[in-house]
Short mmCIF file of C-alpha atoms and ligand atoms in Angstrom, two decimals:
data_model
loop_
_atom_site.label_atom_id
_atom_site.label_comp_id
_atom_site.label_asym_id
_atom_site.label_seq_id
_atom_site.Cartn_x
_atom_site.Cartn_y
_atom_site.Cartn_z
CA MET A 30 18.40 15.42 15.04
CA LEU A 31 14.55 15.58 15.42
CA SER A 32 13.25 18.58 13.65
CA LYS A 33 10.51 19.43 11.18
CA GLU A 34 12.96 19.80 8.38
CA ASN A 35 14.72 16.40 8.96
CA ILE A 36 11.31 14.60 9.38
CA ILE A 37 9.83 16.09 6.06
CA LYS A 38 13.25 14.98 4.30
CA ASN A 39 12.56 11.29 5.00
CA ILE A 40 8.78 11.08 4.09
CA ASN A 41 7.87 10.29 0.52
CA THR A 42 4.04 9.59 0.71
CA LYS A 43 1.38 11.00 -1.29
CA VAL A 44 -1.06 12.28 1.70
CA LEU A 45 -0.04 10.94 5.03
CA GLY A 46 2.59 13.05 6.66
CA ARG A 47 2.57 15.80 3.88
CA ASN A 48 1.91 17.99 6.69
CA VAL A 49 4.11 17.95 9.66
CA GLU A 50 3.87 19.70 12.90
CA TYR A 51 6.80 19.32 15.17
CA MET A 52 6.81 20.47 18.82
CA TYR A 53 9.48 20.43 21.55
CA GLU A 54 7.00 19.18 24.15
CA THR A 55 3.16 18.78 24.24
CA ASP A 56 0.75 16.94 26.65
CA SER A 57 0.12 14.01 24.13
CA THR A 58 0.47 14.08 20.45
CA ASN A 59 -2.76 12.34 20.20
CA GLU A 60 -4.48 15.06 22.42
CA GLN A 61 -2.56 17.79 20.10
CA ILE A 62 -3.97 16.29 16.84
CA LYS A 63 -7.61 15.90 18.18
CA ARG A 64 -7.49 19.55 18.98
CA MET A 65 -6.31 20.14 15.22
CA ALA A 66 -8.44 17.76 13.76
CA SER A 67 -11.54 19.93 12.28
CA GLU A 68 -8.91 22.20 10.54
CA GLY A 69 -6.13 19.67 10.16
CA MET A 70 -5.60 18.28 6.68
CA ASP A 71 -6.01 14.75 5.99
CA GLY A 72 -2.64 12.95 6.89
CA LEU A 73 -1.47 15.72 9.36
CA LEU A 74 1.44 14.41 11.29
CA VAL A 75 2.38 15.70 14.74
CA VAL A 76 5.60 14.63 16.38
CA ALA A 77 6.97 15.84 19.75
CA ASP A 78 10.29 15.57 21.40
CA ALA A 79 8.49 15.02 24.71
CA GLN A 80 5.10 14.73 26.25
CA ASN A 81 3.94 15.51 29.82
CA LYS A 82 0.76 13.65 29.67
CA GLY A 83 1.64 10.71 27.34
CA LYS A 84 -1.37 8.14 26.93
CA GLY A 85 -0.91 4.39 26.84
CA ARG A 86 -3.69 1.87 26.24
CA LEU A 87 -6.27 1.10 29.03
CA GLY A 88 -5.79 4.56 30.59
CA ARG A 89 -2.17 3.96 31.44
CA ASN A 90 0.54 6.53 31.24
CA TRP A 91 3.22 6.41 28.37
CA ASP A 92 6.33 7.84 29.86
CA SER A 93 7.72 10.33 27.33
CA PRO A 94 10.96 12.07 28.30
CA HIS A 95 12.97 14.61 26.11
CA GLY A 96 15.79 13.58 23.85
CA ASP A 97 15.42 10.02 22.96
CA ASN A 98 12.25 8.55 21.61
CA ILE A 99 9.71 9.14 19.21
CA TYR A 100 6.22 10.32 20.14
CA MET A 101 4.03 10.72 16.97
CA SER A 102 0.34 11.08 15.91
CA PHE A 103 -1.28 11.23 12.53
CA LEU A 104 -4.75 12.20 11.35
CA ILE A 105 -6.74 10.13 9.04
CA LYS A 106 -9.64 11.94 7.62
CA GLU A 107 -11.54 8.96 5.96
CA ASN A 108 -14.95 7.65 6.60
CA ILE A 109 -14.45 4.23 7.78
CA SER A 110 -16.66 1.77 9.62
CA PRO A 111 -15.64 2.02 13.40
CA ALA A 112 -15.66 -1.93 13.43
CA LYS A 113 -12.53 -1.69 10.88
CA ALA A 114 -10.51 0.63 12.94
CA PRO A 115 -8.76 -2.10 14.93
CA MET A 116 -7.32 -3.02 11.47
CA ILE A 117 -5.81 0.38 11.10
CA THR A 118 -3.92 -0.46 14.44
CA ILE A 119 -2.62 -3.81 12.81
CA ILE A 120 -1.31 -1.71 9.88
CA ALA A 121 0.46 0.76 12.23
CA ALA A 122 2.20 -2.28 13.79
CA MET A 123 3.29 -3.59 10.43
CA ALA A 124 4.56 -0.20 9.57
CA VAL A 125 6.70 0.21 12.62
CA LEU A 126 7.91 -3.25 12.18
CA GLU A 127 9.15 -2.52 8.71
CA ALA A 128 10.54 0.96 9.80
CA VAL A 129 12.60 -0.48 12.63
CA LYS A 130 13.74 -3.59 10.60
CA LYS A 131 16.19 -1.80 9.06
CA TYR A 132 18.02 -1.58 12.58
CA ILE A 133 17.31 -4.72 13.89
CA ASP A 134 16.51 -8.25 12.52
CA GLU A 135 14.86 -10.01 15.25
CA VAL A 136 11.87 -7.83 15.79
CA TYR A 137 8.26 -9.14 15.89
CA ILE A 138 4.73 -8.04 16.60
CA LYS A 139 2.82 -9.29 19.32
CA TRP A 140 -1.04 -9.35 18.72
CA PRO A 141 -2.61 -6.95 18.18
CA ASN A 142 -0.10 -4.10 17.85
CA ASP A 143 2.98 -4.37 20.19
CA ILE A 144 6.40 -4.36 18.75
CA VAL A 145 8.74 -6.74 20.48
CA VAL A 146 12.45 -7.29 20.65
CA ASN A 147 14.11 -9.85 22.96
CA GLY A 148 10.79 -10.48 24.45
CA LYS A 149 10.34 -6.86 25.39
CA LYS A 150 8.16 -4.01 24.20
CA ILE A 151 9.73 -1.45 21.97
CA CYS A 152 6.66 0.49 20.62
CA GLY A 153 3.07 0.89 21.69
CA ILE A 154 0.35 2.35 19.46
CA LEU A 155 -2.78 3.81 20.68
CA THR A 156 -5.57 4.48 17.88
CA GLU A 157 -8.51 6.68 18.68
CA MET A 158 -11.60 8.00 16.51
CA LYS A 159 -14.43 10.21 16.28
CA THR A 160 -17.32 8.95 14.56
CA LYS A 161 -20.33 10.67 13.13
CA SER A 162 -23.42 8.77 11.76
CA GLU A 163 -22.09 5.31 11.73
CA VAL A 164 -18.53 6.03 10.10
CA THR A 165 -15.40 7.76 11.40
CA GLU A 166 -15.13 11.45 11.11
CA TYR A 167 -11.34 10.84 11.72
CA VAL A 168 -8.94 8.27 13.09
CA VAL A 169 -5.87 9.41 15.21
CA VAL A 170 -3.03 6.86 15.16
CA GLY A 171 -0.48 7.41 18.03
CA ILE A 172 2.70 5.75 17.85
CA GLY A 173 5.48 5.60 20.61
CA ILE A 174 8.78 4.06 19.70
CA ASN A 175 11.60 3.49 22.33
CA VAL A 176 14.50 4.61 20.15
CA ASN A 177 17.59 5.84 22.15
CA THR A 178 16.53 5.48 25.75
CA LYS A 179 19.62 3.92 27.57
CA SER A 180 17.82 2.40 30.60
CA PHE A 181 14.19 2.05 31.89
CA ALA A 182 13.01 2.41 35.53
CA GLU A 183 13.18 -0.68 37.68
CA ASP A 184 9.43 -1.45 37.51
CA ILE A 185 9.36 -1.55 33.66
CA LYS A 186 12.73 -2.68 32.72
CA ASP A 187 11.86 -6.31 32.28
CA LYS A 188 9.06 -5.38 30.03
CA ALA A 189 10.43 -2.45 27.89
CA THR A 190 13.42 -2.08 25.69
CA SER A 191 14.67 0.26 23.15
CA LEU A 192 16.46 0.16 19.83
CA TYR A 193 19.59 1.54 21.55
CA ILE A 194 19.56 -1.11 24.46
CA GLU A 195 19.34 -3.88 21.87
CA THR A 196 21.85 -2.68 19.25
CA GLY A 197 24.17 -0.42 21.15
CA LYS A 198 23.63 2.10 18.30
CA ILE A 199 22.18 5.59 18.32
CA ALA A 200 19.28 5.62 15.71
CA ASP A 201 18.15 8.82 13.79
CA ARG A 202 14.48 9.52 14.98
CA ALA A 203 13.67 11.67 12.04
CA GLU A 204 14.50 8.78 9.64
CA ILE A 205 12.52 6.28 11.52
CA THR A 206 9.45 8.78 11.84
CA GLY A 207 9.67 9.16 7.89
CA ARG A 208 10.03 5.31 7.41
CA VAL A 209 7.00 4.62 9.42
CA MET A 210 4.78 7.08 7.50
CA ASN A 211 6.10 5.67 4.06
CA ALA A 212 5.30 1.95 5.06
CA PHE A 213 1.95 2.92 6.74
CA GLU A 214 0.61 4.61 3.57
CA LYS A 215 1.69 1.73 1.36
CA TYR A 216 -0.12 -0.78 3.74
CA PHE A 217 -3.00 1.65 4.35
CA GLU A 218 -3.81 2.04 0.48
CA ILE A 219 -3.83 -1.82 -0.06
CA PHE A 220 -6.39 -2.00 3.08
CA MET A 221 -8.61 0.73 1.58
CA ARG A 222 -8.54 -0.86 -1.74
CA GLU A 223 -9.63 -4.18 -0.40
CA GLY A 224 -11.60 -3.18 2.45
CA SER A 225 -10.13 -5.64 4.65
CA LEU A 226 -6.34 -7.26 5.77
CA ARG A 227 -6.81 -10.11 3.16
CA LEU A 228 -3.71 -9.02 1.14
CA LEU A 229 -1.62 -8.22 4.42
CA VAL A 230 -2.50 -11.30 6.54
CA ASP A 231 0.52 -13.43 5.49
CA GLU A 232 3.12 -10.69 5.92
CA TYR A 233 1.52 -9.97 9.38
CA ASN A 234 1.45 -13.59 10.38
CA ASN A 235 5.12 -14.08 9.39
CA ASN A 236 6.12 -11.42 11.82
CA LEU A 237 3.94 -12.50 14.65
CA ILE A 238 5.71 -13.82 17.77
CA ASN A 239 2.59 -15.40 18.89
CA ILE A 240 2.33 -17.59 15.97
CA ASN A 241 1.93 -21.42 17.04
CA ARG A 242 2.88 -20.40 20.62
CA ARG A 243 0.83 -21.05 23.71
CA VAL A 244 -1.03 -17.99 24.82
CA GLU A 245 -3.07 -16.93 27.96
CA VAL A 246 -6.30 -15.55 27.02
CA GLN A 247 -7.88 -12.83 29.43
CA GLU A 248 -11.58 -12.49 28.49
CA ASN A 249 -14.27 -10.83 30.57
CA GLY A 250 -12.17 -11.47 33.91
CA SER A 251 -11.58 -15.16 32.99
CA LYS A 252 -8.33 -16.69 31.74
CA TYR A 253 -7.56 -19.80 29.62
CA THR A 254 -4.73 -21.09 27.56
CA ALA A 255 -4.90 -21.47 24.00
CA THR A 256 -2.55 -21.94 20.71
CA ALA A 257 -2.31 -18.78 18.65
CA LEU A 258 -2.83 -19.79 14.93
CA GLY A 259 -2.65 -16.01 13.34
CA ILE A 260 -4.84 -13.27 12.22
CA ASP A 261 -7.79 -13.44 9.79
CA GLU A 262 -8.55 -10.73 7.16
CA ASN A 263 -10.39 -8.84 9.80
CA GLY A 264 -7.51 -8.64 12.24
CA GLU A 265 -9.03 -11.05 14.82
CA LEU A 266 -6.66 -13.72 16.35
CA LEU A 267 -7.43 -17.17 15.56
CA ILE A 268 -6.92 -19.47 18.68
CA ARG A 269 -7.49 -23.10 19.38
CA PRO A 270 -8.24 -23.24 23.34
CA ASP A 271 -6.43 -26.19 25.03
CA GLY A 272 -8.74 -29.37 24.89
CA ASP A 273 -10.73 -27.99 22.34
CA GLU A 274 -10.75 -29.07 18.77
CA ASN A 275 -12.50 -25.83 17.51
CA VAL A 276 -10.89 -22.76 16.40
CA LYS A 277 -12.17 -19.51 18.05
CA LYS A 278 -11.70 -15.90 16.92
CA VAL A 279 -11.00 -13.14 19.35
CA MET A 280 -11.23 -9.43 18.88
CA SER A 281 -8.59 -6.97 20.27
CA GLY A 282 -10.20 -4.59 22.87
CA GLU A 283 -12.23 -7.56 24.14
CA VAL A 284 -9.62 -9.73 24.93
CA SER A 285 -5.80 -9.54 25.70
CA VAL A 286 -3.37 -12.25 25.20
CA ARG A 287 0.04 -12.83 26.73
CA GLY A 288 2.75 -15.79 26.74
CA VAL A 289 1.99 -18.70 29.13
CA TYR A 290 5.24 -17.91 30.67
CA GLY A 291 5.47 -14.01 30.60
CA TYR A 292 4.73 -11.02 28.15
CA VAL A 293 5.19 -13.04 25.13
C1 BTN B 323 0.29 1.31 24.66
O1 BTN B 323 -0.11 1.51 25.74
O2 BTN B 323 0.99 0.58 24.55
C2 BTN B 323 0.20 2.56 23.61
C3 BTN B 323 1.07 3.69 23.89
C4 BTN B 323 0.95 4.86 22.82
C5 BTN B 323 1.92 5.79 22.96
C6 BTN B 323 1.97 6.96 21.92
S1 BTN B 323 3.17 8.07 22.06
C7 BTN B 323 2.50 9.07 20.89
C8 BTN B 323 0.97 9.08 21.00
N1 BTN B 323 0.55 9.97 22.15
C9 BTN B 323 0.25 9.58 23.14
O3 BTN B 323 0.01 10.21 24.31
N2 BTN B 323 0.32 8.28 23.16
C10 BTN B 323 0.67 7.65 21.87
#
């Protein structure tokens, strides 16, 4: 059962997730945590059973019904260069991957931060931040994981899946939430010590579904095809555009990539 007590039981971090707020329903856990940010402690974790205004990337909605999934956001009160914020999203993807690997082997990252199973999305991550004098005052990492959903609406069922759909087993949402926090803190400490993803690049690339695959890159309204080679220490994706000898770096937020034949 998803409850504050069960979530706390599964968290063994030093800072992140030491304070947990559980809500039966909220508009969006990202919005909720932003409202609490000024008094909230570093690492505050907000988890809701449902969201009535769940937010996806690019202004999209994130469908967030009761009972089945994880909607979680946590607060990082560190002063980080905003240019490094995309790296936090990369780390969040690694943390979710590690958390769900316990339940399913064939799970991958689609650059920069989607988690995919069977060619479909099982998790989305939305990172937001507030800056003050050139550094972040706080960063909010919002994670939605499709855990026990039995079916998706017609318009998204080709693109979305859940752990239940893929394994036929109900998974413990409190346990997965705890596992995400534990893994995130481990990777985040390495990132903060190093100031880059240098020590995490190999692990990320080993789990990247796009690696050595052809992708369609959308950049400023134009599209071209390329081979994805993996990320560098800044989280940028290295690609070799078709018909070009040179390797090019692309940034999340500026471009999006998809498979040449579909989502991956
Ligand atoms: C995406 O579009 O892929 C990102 C989806 C992020 C959804 C999560 S659910 C918890 C948190 N609260 C929100 O309103 N959005 C994020």
